Short mmCIF file of C-alpha atoms and ligand atoms in Angstrom, two decimals:
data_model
loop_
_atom_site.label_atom_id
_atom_site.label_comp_id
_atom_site.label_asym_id
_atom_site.label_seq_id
_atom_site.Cartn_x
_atom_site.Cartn_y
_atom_site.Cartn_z
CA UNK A 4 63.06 212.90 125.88
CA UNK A 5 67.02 211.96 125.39
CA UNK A 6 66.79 208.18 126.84
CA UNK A 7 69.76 206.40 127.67
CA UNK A 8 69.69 202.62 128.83
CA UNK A 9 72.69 200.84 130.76
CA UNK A 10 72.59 197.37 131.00
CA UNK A 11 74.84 195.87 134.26
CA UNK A 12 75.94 192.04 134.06
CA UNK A 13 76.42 190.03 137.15
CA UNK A 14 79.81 190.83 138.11
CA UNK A 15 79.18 194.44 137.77
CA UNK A 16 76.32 193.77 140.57
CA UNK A 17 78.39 191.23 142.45
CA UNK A 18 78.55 192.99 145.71
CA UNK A 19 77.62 196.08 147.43
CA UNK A 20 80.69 197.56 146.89
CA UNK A 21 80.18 196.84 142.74
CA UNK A 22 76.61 198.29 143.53
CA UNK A 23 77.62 201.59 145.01
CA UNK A 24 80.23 201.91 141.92
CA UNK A 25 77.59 201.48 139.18
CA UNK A 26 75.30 203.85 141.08
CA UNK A 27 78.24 206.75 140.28
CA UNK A 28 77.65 205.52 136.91
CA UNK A 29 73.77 205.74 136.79
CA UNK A 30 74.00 209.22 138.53
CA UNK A 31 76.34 210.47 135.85
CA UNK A 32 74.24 209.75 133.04
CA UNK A 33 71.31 211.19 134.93
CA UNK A 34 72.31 214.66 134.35
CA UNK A 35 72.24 214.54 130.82
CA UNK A 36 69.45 211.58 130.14
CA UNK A 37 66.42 209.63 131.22
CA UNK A 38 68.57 206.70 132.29
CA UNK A 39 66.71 202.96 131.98
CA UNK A 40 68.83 200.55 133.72
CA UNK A 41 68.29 196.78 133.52
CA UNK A 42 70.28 194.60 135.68
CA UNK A 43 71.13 190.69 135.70
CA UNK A 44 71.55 188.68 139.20
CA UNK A 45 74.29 189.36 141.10
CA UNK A 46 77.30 186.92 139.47
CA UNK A 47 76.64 183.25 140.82
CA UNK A 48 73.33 183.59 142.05
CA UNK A 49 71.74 182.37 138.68
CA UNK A 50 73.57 179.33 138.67
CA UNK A 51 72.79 178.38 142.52
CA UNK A 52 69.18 178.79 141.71
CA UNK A 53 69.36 176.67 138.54
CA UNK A 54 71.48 173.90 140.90
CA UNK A 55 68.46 174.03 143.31
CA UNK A 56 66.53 172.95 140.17
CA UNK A 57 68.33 170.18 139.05
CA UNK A 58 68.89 168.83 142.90
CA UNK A 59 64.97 168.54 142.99
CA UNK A 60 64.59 166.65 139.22
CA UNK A 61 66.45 166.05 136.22
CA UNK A 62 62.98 167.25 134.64
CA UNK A 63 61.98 170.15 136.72
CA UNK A 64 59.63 172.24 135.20
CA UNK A 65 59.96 174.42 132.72
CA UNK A 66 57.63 176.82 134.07
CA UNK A 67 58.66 176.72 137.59
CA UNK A 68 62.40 176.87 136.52
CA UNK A 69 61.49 180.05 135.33
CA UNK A 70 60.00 181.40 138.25
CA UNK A 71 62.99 180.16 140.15
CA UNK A 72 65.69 181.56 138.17
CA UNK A 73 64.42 184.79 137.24
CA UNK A 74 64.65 185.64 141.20
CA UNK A 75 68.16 186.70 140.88
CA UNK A 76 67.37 189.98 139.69
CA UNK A 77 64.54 190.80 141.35
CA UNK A 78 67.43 190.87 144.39
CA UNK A 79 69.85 193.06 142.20
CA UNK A 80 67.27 195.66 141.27
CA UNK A 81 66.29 196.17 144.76
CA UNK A 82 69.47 196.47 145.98
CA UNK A 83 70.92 199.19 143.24
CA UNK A 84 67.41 201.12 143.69
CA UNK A 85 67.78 200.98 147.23
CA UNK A 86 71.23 202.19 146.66
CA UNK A 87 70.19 205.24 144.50
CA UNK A 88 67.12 206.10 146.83
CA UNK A 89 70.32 206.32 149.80
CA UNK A 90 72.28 208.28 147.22
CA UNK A 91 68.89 211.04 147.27
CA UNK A 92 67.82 209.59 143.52
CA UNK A 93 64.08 208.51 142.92
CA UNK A 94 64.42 204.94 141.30
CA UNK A 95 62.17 202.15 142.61
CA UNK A 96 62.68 198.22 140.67
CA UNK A 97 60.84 197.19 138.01
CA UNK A 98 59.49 193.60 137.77
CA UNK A 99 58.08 191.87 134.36
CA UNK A 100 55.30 191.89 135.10
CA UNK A 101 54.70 195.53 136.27
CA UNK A 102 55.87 196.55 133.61
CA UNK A 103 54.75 194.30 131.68
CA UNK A 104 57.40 192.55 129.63
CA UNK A 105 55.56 190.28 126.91
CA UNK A 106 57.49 187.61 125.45
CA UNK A 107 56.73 184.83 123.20
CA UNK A 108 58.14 181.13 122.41
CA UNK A 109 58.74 178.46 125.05
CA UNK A 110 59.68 178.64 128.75
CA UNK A 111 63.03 178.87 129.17
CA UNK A 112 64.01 180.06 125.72
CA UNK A 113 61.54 182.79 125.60
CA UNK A 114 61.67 186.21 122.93
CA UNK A 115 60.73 189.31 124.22
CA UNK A 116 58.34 190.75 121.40
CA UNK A 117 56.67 193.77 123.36
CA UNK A 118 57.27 196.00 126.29
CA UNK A 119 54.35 198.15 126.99
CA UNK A 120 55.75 201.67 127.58
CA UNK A 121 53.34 203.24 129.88
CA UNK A 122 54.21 202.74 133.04
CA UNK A 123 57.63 203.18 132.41
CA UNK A 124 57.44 206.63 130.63
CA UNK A 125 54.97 207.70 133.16
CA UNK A 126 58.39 206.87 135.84
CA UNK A 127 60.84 208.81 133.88
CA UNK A 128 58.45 211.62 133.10
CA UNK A 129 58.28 212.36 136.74
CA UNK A 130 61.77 212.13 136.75
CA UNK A 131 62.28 208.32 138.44
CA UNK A 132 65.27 205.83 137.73
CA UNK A 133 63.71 202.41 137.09
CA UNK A 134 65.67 199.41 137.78
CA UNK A 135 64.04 196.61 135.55
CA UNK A 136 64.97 193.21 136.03
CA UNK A 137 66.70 191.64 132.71
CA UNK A 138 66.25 188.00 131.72
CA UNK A 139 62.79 187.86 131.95
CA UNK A 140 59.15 188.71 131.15
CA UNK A 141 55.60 186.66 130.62
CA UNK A 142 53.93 185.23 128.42
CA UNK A 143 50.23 185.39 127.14
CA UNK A 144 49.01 183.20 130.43
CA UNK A 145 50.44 185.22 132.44
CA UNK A 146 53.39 182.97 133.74
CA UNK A 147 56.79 184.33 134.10
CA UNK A 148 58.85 183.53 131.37
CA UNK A 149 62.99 183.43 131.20
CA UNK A 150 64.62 184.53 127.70
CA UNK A 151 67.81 182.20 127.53
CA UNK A 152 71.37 182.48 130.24
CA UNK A 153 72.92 185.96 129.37
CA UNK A 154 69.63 187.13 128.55
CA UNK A 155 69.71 190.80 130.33
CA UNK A 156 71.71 191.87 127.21
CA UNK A 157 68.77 190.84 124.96
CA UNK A 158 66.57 192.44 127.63
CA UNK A 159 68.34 195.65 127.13
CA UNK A 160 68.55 195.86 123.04
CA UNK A 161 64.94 195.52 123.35
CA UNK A 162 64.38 198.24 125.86
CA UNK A 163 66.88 200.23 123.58
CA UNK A 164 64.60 199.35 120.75
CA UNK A 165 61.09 200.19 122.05
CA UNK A 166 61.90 203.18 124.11
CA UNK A 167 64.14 204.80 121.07
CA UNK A 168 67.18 205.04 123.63
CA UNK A 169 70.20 207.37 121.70
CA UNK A 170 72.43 204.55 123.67
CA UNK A 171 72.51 201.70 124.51
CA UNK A 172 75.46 200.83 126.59
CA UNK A 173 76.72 197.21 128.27
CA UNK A 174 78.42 197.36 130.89
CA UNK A 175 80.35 194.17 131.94
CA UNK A 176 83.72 192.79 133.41
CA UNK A 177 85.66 193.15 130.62
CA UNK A 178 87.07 196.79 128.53
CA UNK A 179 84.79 195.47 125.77
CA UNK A 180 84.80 193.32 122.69
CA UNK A 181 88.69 191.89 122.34
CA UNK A 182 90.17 189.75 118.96
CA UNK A 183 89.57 186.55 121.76
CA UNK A 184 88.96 185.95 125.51
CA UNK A 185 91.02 188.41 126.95
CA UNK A 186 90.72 185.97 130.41
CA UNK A 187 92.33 183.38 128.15
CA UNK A 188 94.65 184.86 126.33
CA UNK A 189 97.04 187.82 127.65
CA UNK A 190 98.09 189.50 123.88
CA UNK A 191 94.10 189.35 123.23
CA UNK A 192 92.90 193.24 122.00
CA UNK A 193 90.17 195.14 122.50
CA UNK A 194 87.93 195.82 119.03
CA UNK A 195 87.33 199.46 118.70
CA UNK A 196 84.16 198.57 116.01
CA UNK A 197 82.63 195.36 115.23
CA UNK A 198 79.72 194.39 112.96
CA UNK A 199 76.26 192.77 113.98
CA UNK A 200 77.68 189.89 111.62
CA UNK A 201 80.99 189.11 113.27
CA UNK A 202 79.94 190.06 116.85
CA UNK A 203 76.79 187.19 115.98
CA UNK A 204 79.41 184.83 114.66
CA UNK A 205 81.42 185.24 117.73
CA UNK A 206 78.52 185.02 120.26
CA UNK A 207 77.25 182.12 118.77
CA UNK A 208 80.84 180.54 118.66
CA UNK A 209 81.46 181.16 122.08
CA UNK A 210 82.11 184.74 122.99
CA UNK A 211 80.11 185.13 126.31
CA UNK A 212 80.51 188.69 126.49
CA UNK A 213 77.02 189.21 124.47
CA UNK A 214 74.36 186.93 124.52
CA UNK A 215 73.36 186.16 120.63
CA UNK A 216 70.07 187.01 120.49
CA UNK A 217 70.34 190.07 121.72
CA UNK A 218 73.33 190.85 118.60
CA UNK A 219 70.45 189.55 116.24
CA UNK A 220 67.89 192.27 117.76
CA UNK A 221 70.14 195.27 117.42
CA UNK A 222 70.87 194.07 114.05
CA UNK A 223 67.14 193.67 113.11
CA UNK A 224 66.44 196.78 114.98
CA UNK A 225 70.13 198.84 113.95
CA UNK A 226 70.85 199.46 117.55
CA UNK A 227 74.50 200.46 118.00
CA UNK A 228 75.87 198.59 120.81
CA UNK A 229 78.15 200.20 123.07
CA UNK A 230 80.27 197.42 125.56
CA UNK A 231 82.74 198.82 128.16
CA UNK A 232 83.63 198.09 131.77
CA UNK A 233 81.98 199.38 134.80
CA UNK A 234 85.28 198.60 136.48
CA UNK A 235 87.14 201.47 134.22
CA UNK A 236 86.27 204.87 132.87
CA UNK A 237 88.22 203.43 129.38
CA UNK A 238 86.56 203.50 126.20
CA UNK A 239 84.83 200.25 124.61
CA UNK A 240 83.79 198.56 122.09
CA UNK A 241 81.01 199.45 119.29
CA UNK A 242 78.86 196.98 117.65
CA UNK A 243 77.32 198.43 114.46
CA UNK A 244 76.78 198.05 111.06
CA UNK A 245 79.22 196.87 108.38
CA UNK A 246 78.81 200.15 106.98
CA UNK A 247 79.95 202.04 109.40
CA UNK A 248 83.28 200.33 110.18
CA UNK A 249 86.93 200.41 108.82
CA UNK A 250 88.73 197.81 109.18
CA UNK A 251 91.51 195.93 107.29
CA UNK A 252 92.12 192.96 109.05
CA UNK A 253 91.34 190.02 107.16
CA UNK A 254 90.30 188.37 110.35
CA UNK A 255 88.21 189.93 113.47
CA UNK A 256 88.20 187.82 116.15
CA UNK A 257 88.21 184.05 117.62
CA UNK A 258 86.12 181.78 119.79
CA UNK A 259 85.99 178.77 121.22
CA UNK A 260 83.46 176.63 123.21
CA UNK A 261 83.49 174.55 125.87
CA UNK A 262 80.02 172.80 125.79
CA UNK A 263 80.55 170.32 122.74
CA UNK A 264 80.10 166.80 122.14
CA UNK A 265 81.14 164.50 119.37
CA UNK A 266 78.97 161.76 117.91
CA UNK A 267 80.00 158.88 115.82
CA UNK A 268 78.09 156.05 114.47
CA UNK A 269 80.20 153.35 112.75
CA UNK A 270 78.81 150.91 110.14
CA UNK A 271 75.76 152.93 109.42
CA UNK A 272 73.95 151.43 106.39
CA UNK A 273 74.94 153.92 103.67
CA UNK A 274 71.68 154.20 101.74
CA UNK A 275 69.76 157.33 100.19
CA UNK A 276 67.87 158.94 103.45
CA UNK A 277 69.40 157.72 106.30
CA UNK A 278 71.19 160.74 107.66
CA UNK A 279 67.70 162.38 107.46
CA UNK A 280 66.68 159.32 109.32
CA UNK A 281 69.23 159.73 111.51
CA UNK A 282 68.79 163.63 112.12
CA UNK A 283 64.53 164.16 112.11
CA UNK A 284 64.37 162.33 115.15
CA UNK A 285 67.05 164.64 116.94
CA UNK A 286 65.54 167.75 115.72
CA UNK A 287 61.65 166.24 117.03
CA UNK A 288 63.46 166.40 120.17
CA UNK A 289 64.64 169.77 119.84
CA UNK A 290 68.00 168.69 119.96
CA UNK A 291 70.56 171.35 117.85
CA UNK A 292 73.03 169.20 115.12
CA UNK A 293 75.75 171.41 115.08
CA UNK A 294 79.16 169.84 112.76
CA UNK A 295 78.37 167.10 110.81
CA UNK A 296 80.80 164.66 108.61
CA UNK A 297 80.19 161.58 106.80
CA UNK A 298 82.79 159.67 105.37
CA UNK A 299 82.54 158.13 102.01
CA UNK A 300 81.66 154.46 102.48
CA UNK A 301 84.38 152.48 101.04
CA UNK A 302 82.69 149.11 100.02
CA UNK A 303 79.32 151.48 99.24
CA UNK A 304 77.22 149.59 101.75
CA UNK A 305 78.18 150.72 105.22
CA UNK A 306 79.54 154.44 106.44
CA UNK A 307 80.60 156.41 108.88
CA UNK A 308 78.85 159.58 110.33
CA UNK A 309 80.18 161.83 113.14
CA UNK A 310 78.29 164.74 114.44
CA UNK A 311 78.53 167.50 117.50
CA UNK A 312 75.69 168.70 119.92
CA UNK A 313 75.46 170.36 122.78
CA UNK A 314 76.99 168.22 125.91
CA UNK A 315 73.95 169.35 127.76
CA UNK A 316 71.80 167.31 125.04
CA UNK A 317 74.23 164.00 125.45
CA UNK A 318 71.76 161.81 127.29
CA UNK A 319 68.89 162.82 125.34
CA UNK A 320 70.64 162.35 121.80
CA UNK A 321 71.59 158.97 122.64
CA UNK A 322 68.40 157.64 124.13
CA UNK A 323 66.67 158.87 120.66
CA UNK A 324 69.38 157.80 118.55
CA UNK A 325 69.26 153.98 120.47
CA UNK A 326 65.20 154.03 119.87
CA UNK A 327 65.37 154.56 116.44
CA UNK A 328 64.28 151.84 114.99
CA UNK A 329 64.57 153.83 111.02
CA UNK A 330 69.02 153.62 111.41
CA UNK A 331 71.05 150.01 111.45
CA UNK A 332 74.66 150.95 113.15
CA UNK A 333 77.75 148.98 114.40
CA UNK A 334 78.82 151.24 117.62
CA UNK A 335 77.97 154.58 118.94
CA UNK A 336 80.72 156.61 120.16
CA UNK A 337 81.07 159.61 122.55
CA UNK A 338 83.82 161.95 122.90
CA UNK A 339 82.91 164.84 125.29
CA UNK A 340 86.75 166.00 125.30
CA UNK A 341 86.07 168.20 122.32
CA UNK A 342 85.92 172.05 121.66
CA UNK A 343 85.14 174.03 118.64
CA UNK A 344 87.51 176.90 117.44
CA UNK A 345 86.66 179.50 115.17
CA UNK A 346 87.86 182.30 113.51
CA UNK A 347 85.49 184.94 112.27
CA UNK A 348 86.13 187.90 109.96
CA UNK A 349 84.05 189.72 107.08
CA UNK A 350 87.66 189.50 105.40
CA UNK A 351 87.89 185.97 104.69
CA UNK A 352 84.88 186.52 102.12
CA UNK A 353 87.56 188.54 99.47
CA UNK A 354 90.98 187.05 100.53
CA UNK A 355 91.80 183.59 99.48
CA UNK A 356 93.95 181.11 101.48
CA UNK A 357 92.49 181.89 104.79
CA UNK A 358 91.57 177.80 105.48
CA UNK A 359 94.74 176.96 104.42
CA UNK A 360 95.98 179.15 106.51
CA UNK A 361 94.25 177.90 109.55
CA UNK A 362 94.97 174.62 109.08
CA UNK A 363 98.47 174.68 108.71
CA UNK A 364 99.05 176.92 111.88
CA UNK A 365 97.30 174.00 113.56
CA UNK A 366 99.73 171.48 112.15
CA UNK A 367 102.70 173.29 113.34
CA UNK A 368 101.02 172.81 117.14
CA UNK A 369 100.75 169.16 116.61
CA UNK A 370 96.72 170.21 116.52
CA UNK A 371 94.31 167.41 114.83
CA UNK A 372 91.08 168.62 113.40
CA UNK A 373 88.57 166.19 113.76
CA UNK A 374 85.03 167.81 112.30
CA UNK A 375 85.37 170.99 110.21
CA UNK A 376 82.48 173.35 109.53
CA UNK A 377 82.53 176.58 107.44
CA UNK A 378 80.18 179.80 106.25
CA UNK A 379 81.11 182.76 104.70
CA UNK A 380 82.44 185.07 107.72
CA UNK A 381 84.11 182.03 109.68
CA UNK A 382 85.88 178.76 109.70
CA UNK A 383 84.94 176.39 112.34
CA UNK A 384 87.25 173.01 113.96
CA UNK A 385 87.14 170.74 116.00
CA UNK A 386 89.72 169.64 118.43
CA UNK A 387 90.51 167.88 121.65
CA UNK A 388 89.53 170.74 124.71
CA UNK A 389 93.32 169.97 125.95
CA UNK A 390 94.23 171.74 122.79
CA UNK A 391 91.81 175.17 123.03
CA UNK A 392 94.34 177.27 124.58
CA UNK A 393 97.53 176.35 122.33
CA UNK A 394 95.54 176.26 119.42
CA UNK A 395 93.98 180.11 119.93
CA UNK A 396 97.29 181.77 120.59
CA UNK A 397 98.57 180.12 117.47
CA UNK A 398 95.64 181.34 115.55
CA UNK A 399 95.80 185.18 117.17
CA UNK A 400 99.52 184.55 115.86
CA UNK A 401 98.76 183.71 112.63
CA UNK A 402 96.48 186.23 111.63
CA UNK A 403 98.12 189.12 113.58
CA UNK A 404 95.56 189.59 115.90
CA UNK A 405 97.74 191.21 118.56
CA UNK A 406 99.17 194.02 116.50
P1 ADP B 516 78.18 189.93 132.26
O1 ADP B 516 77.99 189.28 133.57
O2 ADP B 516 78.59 191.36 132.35
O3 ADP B 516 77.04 189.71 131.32
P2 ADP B 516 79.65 187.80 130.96
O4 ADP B 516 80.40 186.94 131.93
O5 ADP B 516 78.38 187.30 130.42
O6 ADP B 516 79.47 189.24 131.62
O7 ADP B 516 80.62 188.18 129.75
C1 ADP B 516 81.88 188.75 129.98
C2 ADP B 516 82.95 187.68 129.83
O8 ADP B 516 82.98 187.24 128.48
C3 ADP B 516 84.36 188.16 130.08
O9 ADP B 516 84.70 188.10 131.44
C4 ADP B 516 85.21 187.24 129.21
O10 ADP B 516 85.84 186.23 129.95
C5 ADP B 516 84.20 186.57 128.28
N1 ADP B 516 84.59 186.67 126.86
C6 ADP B 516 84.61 185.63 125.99
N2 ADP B 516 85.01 186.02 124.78
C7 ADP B 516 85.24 187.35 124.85
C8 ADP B 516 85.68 188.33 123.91
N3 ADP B 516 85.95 188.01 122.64
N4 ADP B 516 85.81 189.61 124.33
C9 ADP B 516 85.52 189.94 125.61
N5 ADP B 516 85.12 189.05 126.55
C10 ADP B 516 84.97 187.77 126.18
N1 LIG B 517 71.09 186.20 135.43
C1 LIG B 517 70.90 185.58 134.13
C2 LIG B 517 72.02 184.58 133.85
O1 LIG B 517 72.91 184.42 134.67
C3 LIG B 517 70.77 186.57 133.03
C4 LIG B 517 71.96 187.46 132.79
O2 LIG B 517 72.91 187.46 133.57
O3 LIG B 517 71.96 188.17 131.77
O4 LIG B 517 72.00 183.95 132.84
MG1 MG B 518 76.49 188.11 130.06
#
């Protein structure tokens, strides 16, 4: 059985107009293929539920927010199998739990780690379209469970994965993968191939158009990745491995993020341990240190550390970071007005100069860097979010991104 799946992100379900179009698409690929479709919420209806959340407690349940946001698609599904059932198809939706989706880890950040195939292959054998709801599955007590915001793309690697799909194809707003955000910058390019590696360094740095996880299944699992519009009939992008690609540039691509926050402490005792001291507490909390400087203390006894998080974490960082009775400071400072730029490229391992590089195209803009971070496929900065847009059409410049 030739299985394709086609995943459908929430602008390509964002109305019934959008809804009819990607039913073309599911029909098309019917003649040649089982076709699995999972589907996120329509665009905006995610966000409205998770508002609802937040408008009843600042600590709303974990469990219940994941009952409440996973609703989304249950509306999307309906709608697109409705659609194809119009259109003289046999699809019917496909909730986690009918299926079922198992998924391990904690509520809200769940990992899918089995689908149970039955059911499903029982559908397709009798020649049914199911429309499964992405983002979400249970867990072992039966509660509904939510795998992280962008999650129907992880959803879908891991249908791909357990069903043995030939493709696995993404469809979304955008032509693909491009060098940057093509909705912030007009010379961005589409990728024709991109590696697990770089398309993981991007996600994580900021490229929305796959979540990360579901770049570290496909790589786990080597699931080629197919991402193209459901707007256009225009070719895409392909996510595969490292192998497989040829590609000269010395950089790949660039991201940026929006959801940063800088910590300083000034006058922190500078003594062996205390930026363990300093960082156990935050990580008891489950609260992600991203960048991290400290300077060298220049009388020995007292320092300077700075560090970024997630904004979202802000209030929780500081309340542990107050209570910590382990860490003597001066003054805590917050800057929220920061955003972290990156380039990424497998290139930069062999070719020497590429920092420098960076850096200096920054200069030329006027650009500080406050925090720098680095690994062996990417360069990270940070700089003031008034910056972001100046600084990435410098850095596309510099490294020839739009030729
Ligand atoms: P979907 O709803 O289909 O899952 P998303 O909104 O999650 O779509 O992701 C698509 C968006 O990702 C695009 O509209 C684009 O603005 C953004 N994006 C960020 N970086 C990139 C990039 N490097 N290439 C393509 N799109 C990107
Ligand atoms: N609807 C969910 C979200 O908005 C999952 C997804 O779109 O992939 O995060
Ligand atoms: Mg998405």
């Amino acid at each position: 059985m030739k299985i394709v799946v086609l995943k459908f992100g929430g602008t390509s379900v964002g109305s019934i107009k959008r809804i009819k179009k990607i039913s073309d698409i599911i029909k098309q690929y019917k003649k040649k293929y089982k076709v699995i479709v999972l589907s996120s919420a329509m665009s905006g209806v995610t966000n409205e539920l998770v508002k609802k959340s937040k408008q009843i407690s600042k600590n709303f349940s974990d469990a219940e927010y994941d009952a409440l946001v996973s609703a989304g698609e249950q509306m999307s599904c309906s709608l697109i199998a409705g659609q194809l059932i119009e259109r003289g198809q046999k699809a019917r939706s496909w909730l986690a739990w009918q299926i079922p989706i198992i998924t391990d880890g904690k509520h809200k950040f769940a990992r899918i780690n089995q689908i149970k195939k039955k059911n499903i292959l029982n559908y397709l054998k009798i020649g049914g379209i199911p429309i499964v709801a992405g983002f979400q599955g249970i867990n072992y007590q039966n509660r509904i469970t939510t795998i992280g915001r962008g999650g129907t793309d992880a959803s879908a690697i891991m249908f791909a994965k357990f069903f043995n799909a030939e493709k696995c194809i993404i469809y979304t707003d955008v032509e693909g993968v491009y060098t940057t955000d093509p909705n912030k910058l007009k010379s961005a390019k589409k990728i024709k191939e991109i590696s697990y590696e770089e398309m993981l360094e991007m996600a994580s740095l900021g490229a929305k158009v796959m979540q990360p996880h579901s770049i570290q299944d496909a790589r786990l699992n080597r699931i080629d990745i197919e991402v193209k519009s459901s707007f256009k009939n225009k070719s895409g992008t392909l996510i595969t491995k490292r192998k497989n690609i040829i590609n000269n540039k010395i950089i790949t691509g660039i991201s940026s993020t929006q959801n940063d926050a800088k910590i300083t402490l000034l006058g922190v005792k500078d003594k062996p341990g205390i930026a363990a001291s300093i960082f156990k507490p935050l990580s008891e909390n489950s609260i992600n240190v991203d960048m991290v400087v400290q300077n060298i203390s220049a009388n020995g006894k007292e320092t300077d550390l700075t560090f970024t998080i997630k904004s979202d974490d802000l209030n929780k960082a500081k309340k542990t970071i107050i209570e910590n009775k382990k860490i003597n400071f001066k003054s805590l400072l917050i800057d929220k007005n920061v955003s972290k730029i990156s380039i990424i490229g497998v290139g930069m391992v062999t070719t020497p100069g590429v920092t420098y590089k960076m850096f200096q195209a920054l200069a030329e803009k006027k650009i500080n860097i406050q925090v720098i971070s680095t690994s062996e496929i990417k360069i990270s900065v940070l700089i003031n979010k008034k910056n972001i847009r100046k600084a990435i059409k410098a850095l596309h410049k510099e490294f020839k991104l739009d030729k």
